[in-house]
XYZ file of C-alpha atoms in Angstrom:
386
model
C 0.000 0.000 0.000
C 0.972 3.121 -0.805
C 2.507 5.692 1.480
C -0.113 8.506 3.016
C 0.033 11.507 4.836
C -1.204 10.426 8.273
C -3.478 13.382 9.499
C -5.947 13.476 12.314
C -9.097 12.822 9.951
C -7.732 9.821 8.480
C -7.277 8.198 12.096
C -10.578 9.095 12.969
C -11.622 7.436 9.586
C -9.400 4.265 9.642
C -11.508 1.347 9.835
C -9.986 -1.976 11.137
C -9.488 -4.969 8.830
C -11.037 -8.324 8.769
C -8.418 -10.105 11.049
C -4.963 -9.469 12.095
C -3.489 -5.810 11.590
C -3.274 -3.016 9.546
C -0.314 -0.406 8.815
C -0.595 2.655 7.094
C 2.937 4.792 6.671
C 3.792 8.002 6.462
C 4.663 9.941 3.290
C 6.225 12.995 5.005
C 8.614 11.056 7.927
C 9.885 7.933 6.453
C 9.457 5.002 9.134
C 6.690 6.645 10.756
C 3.444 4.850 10.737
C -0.132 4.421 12.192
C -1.702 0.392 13.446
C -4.916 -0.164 13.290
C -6.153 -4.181 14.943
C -9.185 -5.916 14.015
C -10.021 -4.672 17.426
C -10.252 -1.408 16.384
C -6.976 -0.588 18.595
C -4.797 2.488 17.466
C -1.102 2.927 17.845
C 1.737 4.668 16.579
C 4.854 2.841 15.408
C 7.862 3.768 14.475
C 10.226 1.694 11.371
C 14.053 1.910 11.494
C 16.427 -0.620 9.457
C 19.108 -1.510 12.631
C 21.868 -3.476 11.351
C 20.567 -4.524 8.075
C 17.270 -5.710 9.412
C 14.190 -3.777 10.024
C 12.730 -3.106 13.399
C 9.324 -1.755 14.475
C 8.713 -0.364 18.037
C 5.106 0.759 19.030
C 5.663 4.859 20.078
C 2.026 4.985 22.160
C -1.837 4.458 21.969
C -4.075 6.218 20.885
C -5.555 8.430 21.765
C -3.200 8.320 25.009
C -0.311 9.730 22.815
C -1.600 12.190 20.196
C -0.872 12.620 16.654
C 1.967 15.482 17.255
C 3.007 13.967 20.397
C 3.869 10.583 18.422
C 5.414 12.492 15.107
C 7.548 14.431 17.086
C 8.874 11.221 18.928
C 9.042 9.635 15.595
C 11.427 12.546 14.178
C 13.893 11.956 17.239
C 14.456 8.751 16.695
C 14.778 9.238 13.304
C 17.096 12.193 13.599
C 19.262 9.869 16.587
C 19.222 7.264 13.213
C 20.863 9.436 10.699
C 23.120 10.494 13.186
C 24.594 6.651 13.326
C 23.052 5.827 16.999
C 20.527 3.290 17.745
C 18.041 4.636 18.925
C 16.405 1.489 20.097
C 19.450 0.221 22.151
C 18.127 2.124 25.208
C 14.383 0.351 24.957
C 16.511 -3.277 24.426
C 18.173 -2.890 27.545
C 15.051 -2.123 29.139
C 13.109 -4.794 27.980
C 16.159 -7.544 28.697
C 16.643 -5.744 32.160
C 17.093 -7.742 35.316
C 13.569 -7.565 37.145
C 12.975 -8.158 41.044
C 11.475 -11.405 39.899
C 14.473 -12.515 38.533
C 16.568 -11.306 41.348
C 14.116 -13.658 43.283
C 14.383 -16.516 41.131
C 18.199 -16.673 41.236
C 18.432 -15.987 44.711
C 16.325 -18.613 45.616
C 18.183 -21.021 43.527
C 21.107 -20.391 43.954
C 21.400 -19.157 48.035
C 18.259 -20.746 49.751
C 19.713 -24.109 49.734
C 22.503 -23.113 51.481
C 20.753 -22.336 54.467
C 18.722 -24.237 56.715
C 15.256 -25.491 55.699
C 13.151 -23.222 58.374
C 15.561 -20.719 57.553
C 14.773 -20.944 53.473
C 11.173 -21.307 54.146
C 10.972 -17.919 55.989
C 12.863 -15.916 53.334
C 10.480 -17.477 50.774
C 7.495 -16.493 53.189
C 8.778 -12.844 52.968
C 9.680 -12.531 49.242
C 6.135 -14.324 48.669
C 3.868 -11.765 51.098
C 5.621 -8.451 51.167
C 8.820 -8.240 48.609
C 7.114 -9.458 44.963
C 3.572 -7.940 45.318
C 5.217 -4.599 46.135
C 8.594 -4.905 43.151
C 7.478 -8.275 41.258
C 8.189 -6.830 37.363
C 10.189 -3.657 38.632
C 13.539 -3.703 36.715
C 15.899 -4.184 39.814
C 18.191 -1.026 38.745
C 15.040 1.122 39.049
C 14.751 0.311 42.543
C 15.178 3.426 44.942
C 16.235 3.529 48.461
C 12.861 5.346 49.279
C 11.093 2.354 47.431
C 12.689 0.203 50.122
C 12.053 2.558 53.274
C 8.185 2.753 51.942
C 8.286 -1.273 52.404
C 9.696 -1.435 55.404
C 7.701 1.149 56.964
C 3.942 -0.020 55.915
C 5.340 -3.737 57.188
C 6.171 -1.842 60.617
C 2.917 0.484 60.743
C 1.050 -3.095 60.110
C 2.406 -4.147 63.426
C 5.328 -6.457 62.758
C 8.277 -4.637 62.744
C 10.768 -7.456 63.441
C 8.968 -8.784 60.596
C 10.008 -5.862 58.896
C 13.761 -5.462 59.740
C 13.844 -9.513 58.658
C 12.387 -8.688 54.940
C 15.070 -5.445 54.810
C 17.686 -8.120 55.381
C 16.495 -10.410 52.765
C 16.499 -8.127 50.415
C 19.376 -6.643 51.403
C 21.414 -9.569 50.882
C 20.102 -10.533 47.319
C 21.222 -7.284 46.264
C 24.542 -7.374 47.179
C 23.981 -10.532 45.213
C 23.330 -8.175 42.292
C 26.042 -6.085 42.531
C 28.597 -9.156 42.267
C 26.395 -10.813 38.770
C 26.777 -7.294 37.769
C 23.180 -5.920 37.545
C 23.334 -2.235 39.636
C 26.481 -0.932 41.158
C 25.328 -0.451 44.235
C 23.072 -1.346 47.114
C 19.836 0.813 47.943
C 19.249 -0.723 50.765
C 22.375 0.350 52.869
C 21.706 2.795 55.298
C 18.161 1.784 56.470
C 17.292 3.158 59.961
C 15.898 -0.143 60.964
C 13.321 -0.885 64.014
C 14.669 -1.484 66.908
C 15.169 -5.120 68.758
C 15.925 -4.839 72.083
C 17.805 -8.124 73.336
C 15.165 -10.615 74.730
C 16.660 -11.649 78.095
C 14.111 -14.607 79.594
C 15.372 -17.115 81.687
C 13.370 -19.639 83.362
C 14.220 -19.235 87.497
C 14.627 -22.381 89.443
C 11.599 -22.591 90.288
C 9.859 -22.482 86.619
C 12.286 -24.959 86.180
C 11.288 -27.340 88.527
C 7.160 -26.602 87.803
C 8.514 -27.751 83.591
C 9.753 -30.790 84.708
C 6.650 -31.272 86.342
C 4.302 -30.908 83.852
C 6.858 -32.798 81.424
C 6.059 -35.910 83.842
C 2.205 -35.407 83.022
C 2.320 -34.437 79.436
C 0.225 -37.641 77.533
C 2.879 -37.158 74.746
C 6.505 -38.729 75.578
C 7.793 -37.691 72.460
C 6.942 -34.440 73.156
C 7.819 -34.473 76.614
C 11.341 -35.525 75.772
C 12.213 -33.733 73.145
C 11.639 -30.326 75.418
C 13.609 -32.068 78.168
C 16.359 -32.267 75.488
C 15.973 -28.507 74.525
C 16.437 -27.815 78.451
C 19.179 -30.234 78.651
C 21.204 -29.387 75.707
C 20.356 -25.614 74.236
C 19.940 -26.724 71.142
C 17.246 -25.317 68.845
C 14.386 -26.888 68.302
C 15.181 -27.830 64.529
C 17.967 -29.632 64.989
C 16.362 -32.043 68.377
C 13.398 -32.753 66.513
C 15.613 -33.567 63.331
C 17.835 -35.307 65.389
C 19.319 -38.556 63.571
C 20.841 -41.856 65.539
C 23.704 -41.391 63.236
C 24.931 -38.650 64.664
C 24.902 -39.245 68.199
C 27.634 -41.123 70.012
C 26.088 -42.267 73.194
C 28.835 -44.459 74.419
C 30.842 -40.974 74.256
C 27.641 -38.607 75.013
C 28.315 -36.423 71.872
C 26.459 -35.608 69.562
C 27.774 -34.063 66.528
C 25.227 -32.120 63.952
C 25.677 -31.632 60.643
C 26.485 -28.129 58.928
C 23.017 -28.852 56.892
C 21.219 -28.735 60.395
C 22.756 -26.029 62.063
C 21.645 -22.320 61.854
C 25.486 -21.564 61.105
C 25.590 -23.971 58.586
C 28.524 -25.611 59.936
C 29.345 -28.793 61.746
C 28.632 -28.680 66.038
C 30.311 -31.237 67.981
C 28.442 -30.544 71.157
C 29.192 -32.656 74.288
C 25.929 -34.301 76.102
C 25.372 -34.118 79.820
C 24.936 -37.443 81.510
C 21.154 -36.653 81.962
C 20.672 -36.095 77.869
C 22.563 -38.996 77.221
C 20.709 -41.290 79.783
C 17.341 -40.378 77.990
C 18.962 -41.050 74.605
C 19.855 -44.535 75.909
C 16.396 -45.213 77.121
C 15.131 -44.091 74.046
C 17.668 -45.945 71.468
C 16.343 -49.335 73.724
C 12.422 -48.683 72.538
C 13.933 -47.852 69.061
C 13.841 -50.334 65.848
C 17.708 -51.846 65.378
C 17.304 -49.579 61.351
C 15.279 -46.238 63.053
C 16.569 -43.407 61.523
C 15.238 -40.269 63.460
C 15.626 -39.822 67.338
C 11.798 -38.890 67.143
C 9.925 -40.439 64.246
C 7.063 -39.407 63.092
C 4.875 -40.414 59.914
C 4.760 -37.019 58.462
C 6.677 -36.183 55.018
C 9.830 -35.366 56.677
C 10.226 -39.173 58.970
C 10.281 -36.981 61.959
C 8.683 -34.757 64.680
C 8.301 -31.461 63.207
C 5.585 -29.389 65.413
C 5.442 -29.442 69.867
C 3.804 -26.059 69.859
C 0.681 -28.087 71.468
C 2.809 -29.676 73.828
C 4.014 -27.001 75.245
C 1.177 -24.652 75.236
C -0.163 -27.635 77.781
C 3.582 -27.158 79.402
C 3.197 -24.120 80.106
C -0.618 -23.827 81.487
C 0.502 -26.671 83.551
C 3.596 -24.592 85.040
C 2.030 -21.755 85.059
C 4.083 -19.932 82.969
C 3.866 -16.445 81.221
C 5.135 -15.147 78.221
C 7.732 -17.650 77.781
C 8.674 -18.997 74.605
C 10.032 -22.337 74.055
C 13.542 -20.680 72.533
C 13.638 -19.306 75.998
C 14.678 -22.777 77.307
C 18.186 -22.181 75.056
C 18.835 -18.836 76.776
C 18.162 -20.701 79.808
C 20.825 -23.776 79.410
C 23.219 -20.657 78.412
C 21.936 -18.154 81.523
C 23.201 -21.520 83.981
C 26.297 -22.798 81.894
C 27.611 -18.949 82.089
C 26.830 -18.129 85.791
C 28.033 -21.750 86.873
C 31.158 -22.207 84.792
C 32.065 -18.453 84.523
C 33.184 -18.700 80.736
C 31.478 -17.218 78.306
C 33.559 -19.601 75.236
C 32.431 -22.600 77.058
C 29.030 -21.198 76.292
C 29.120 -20.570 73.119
C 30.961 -23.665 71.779
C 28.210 -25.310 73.780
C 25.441 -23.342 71.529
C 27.436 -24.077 68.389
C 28.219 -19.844 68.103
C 30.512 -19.498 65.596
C 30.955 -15.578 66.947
C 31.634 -14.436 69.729
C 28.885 -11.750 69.705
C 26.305 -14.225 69.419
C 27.604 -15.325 73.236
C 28.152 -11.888 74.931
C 24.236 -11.328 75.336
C 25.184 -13.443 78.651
C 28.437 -11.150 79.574
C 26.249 -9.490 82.284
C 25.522 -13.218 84.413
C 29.696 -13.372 84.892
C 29.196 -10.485 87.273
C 28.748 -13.120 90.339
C 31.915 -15.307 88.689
C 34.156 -12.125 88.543
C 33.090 -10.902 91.916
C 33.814 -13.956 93.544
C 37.238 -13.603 91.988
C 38.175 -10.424 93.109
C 37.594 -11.247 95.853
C 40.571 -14.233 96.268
C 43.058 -12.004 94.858
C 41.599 -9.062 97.320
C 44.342 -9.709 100.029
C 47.011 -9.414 97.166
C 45.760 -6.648 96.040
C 45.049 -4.463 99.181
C 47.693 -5.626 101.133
C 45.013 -7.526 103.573
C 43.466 -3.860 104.304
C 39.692 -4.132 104.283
């Protein structure tokens, strides 16, 4: 078809065809052209030949862009053209652009499985809720530190704003990610005044102690029951006693060593086991099948116990116990091994810390340890003066 000179009255006029599309070009501004669907939708293209070949990129809709709105686009690209430039190169990299999703997707291939499984289940919790309905097809250059602060504040204002420094660091991380594969040069979400977490500090005092151990001796579920004696007897987290394995515990030695893919530090623990852990194990490798695999089976997908939040919800109605989480029983084993041994290394190698930091939460029960101390070198010291 002949070239035409596109004017206002022959859009208004077009009329679509039977099926498919229809292009009409312009006879003033060569490569610029009208579409017309068999829809009856309008658009303005734009024709350039780019390396031999011809390419066609849609300028706007109309009426959304308007005739001398999309001829005056038309004329800059063509005069970027003639010039030698493409000027298409800046829409390709646009269009091939890494997008949050794909961020996502790589991340979660590639880093997830390096952690452990709650751990990889709560990042995808967070990209899934708050991170992807808020960036999903947002190319991942285009994302602004404000973009970031908005998230994290309407996550806080909605009430959880752990919740909200724990997406931060997700996303955080997969775009330092980025910056190493090479997608933005930097990371937006540095610098983030975050919420703040003050240091939960709940022990359980002798006597909560003994009123657990009660109610462990009437909880109707053994399994149960023992595996939270273990948590008080050990300090490990929950994960790893419930995904406990026979393999890895040496009870003629009492240790038990956990592998890196069951640790929250993803490395190896080889923890030591008091005589009263060990002594359960035993009873409990007696009642065991000779080829049991898990130190508490269950016939769930995973072989083994995965959920006591029941249990000790009965625990601690039974013990009378308020606002006291069953993580608190691992602060506890620490709050005792600090105070009674005075070292804060034994601690942490008993916890399976990797840093130190992760241990000095306790510095403050070594006051007693030091004290007492002082006061055998006092006489030194002072000369026996009082």
């Amino acid at each position: 078809m002949p070239a035409q000179t596109i004017t206002a009255d022959l859009i208004r006029n077009l009329q679509p065809p039977g099926q498919g599309q229809r292009i009409i070009r312009d006879d003033r501004l060569k490569g610029f052209g009208v579409r017309i669907t068999a829809n009856g939708a309008l658009s303005f293209v734009m024709h350039l030949s780019i390396d031999g070949k011809e390419r066609r990129h849609t300028l706007g809709s109309y009426p959304v862009m308007t005739l001398t709105e999309a001829r005056e686009l038309a004329r800059q690209y063509r005069r970027s053209h003639e010039l030698g430039r493409n000027p298409f190169a800046q829409i390709d990299a646009i269009k091939t652009a890494p997008r949050i999703l794909d961020l996502w997707e790589r991340y979660d291939q590639e880093q997830l499985p390096q952690k452990a499984v709650r751990t990889a289940a709560d990042e995808r919790a967070m990209w899934r809720d708050y991170i992807l309905p808020e960036f999903d097809n947002r190319v991942v250059k285009d994302i602004s530190a404000d973009d970031i602060d908005q998230l994290h504040r309407r996550i806080t204002q909605a009430g959880s704003p752990f919740r909200a420094n724990r997406v931060h660091s997700s996303l955080r991380r997969a775009l330092n990610l980025a910056i190493r594969w090479g997608w933005v040069e930097g990371n937006v979400a540095n610098g983030l005044a975050r919420n703040q977490e003050p240091p939960r500090n709940r022990y359980a005092s002798a006597d909560e102690l003994a009123a657990i151990w009660r109610a462990l001796d009437e909880l109707q579920s053994r399994d149960a029951a023992e595996a939270i004696a273990l948590l008080i007897m050990t300090g490990a987290r929950k994960s790893e006693v419930l995904s406990a394995r026979w393999a890895d515990i040496d009870l003629d030695k009492g240790i038990w060593i956990k592998p890196a893919a069951t640790t929250k530090q993803r490395a190896m623990h080889h923890a030591p086991l008091m005589s009263a852990a060990t002594e359960l194990l035993r009873k409990r490798r007696a009642q065991a099948d000779d080829d049991a695999v898990w130190v508490f089976p269950s016939t769930g997908a995973s072989g083994h116990l995965t959920d006591i939040k029941k249990a000790w919800r009965q625990v601690c109605e039974k013990a009378d116990l308020k606002g006291f989480r069953l993580h608190d029983l691992r602060h506890t084993f620490a709050s005792h091994v600090v105070s009674d041994t005075g070292s804060l290394y034994v601690a942490g190698q008993l916890l399976g810390h990797t840093q130190a930091q992760s241990t000095a939460r306790y510095a403050h029960l070594l006051d007693d340890a030091m004290r007492e101390a002082l006061d055998q070198v006092s006489d030194k010291l002072t000369g026996g003066r009082r």
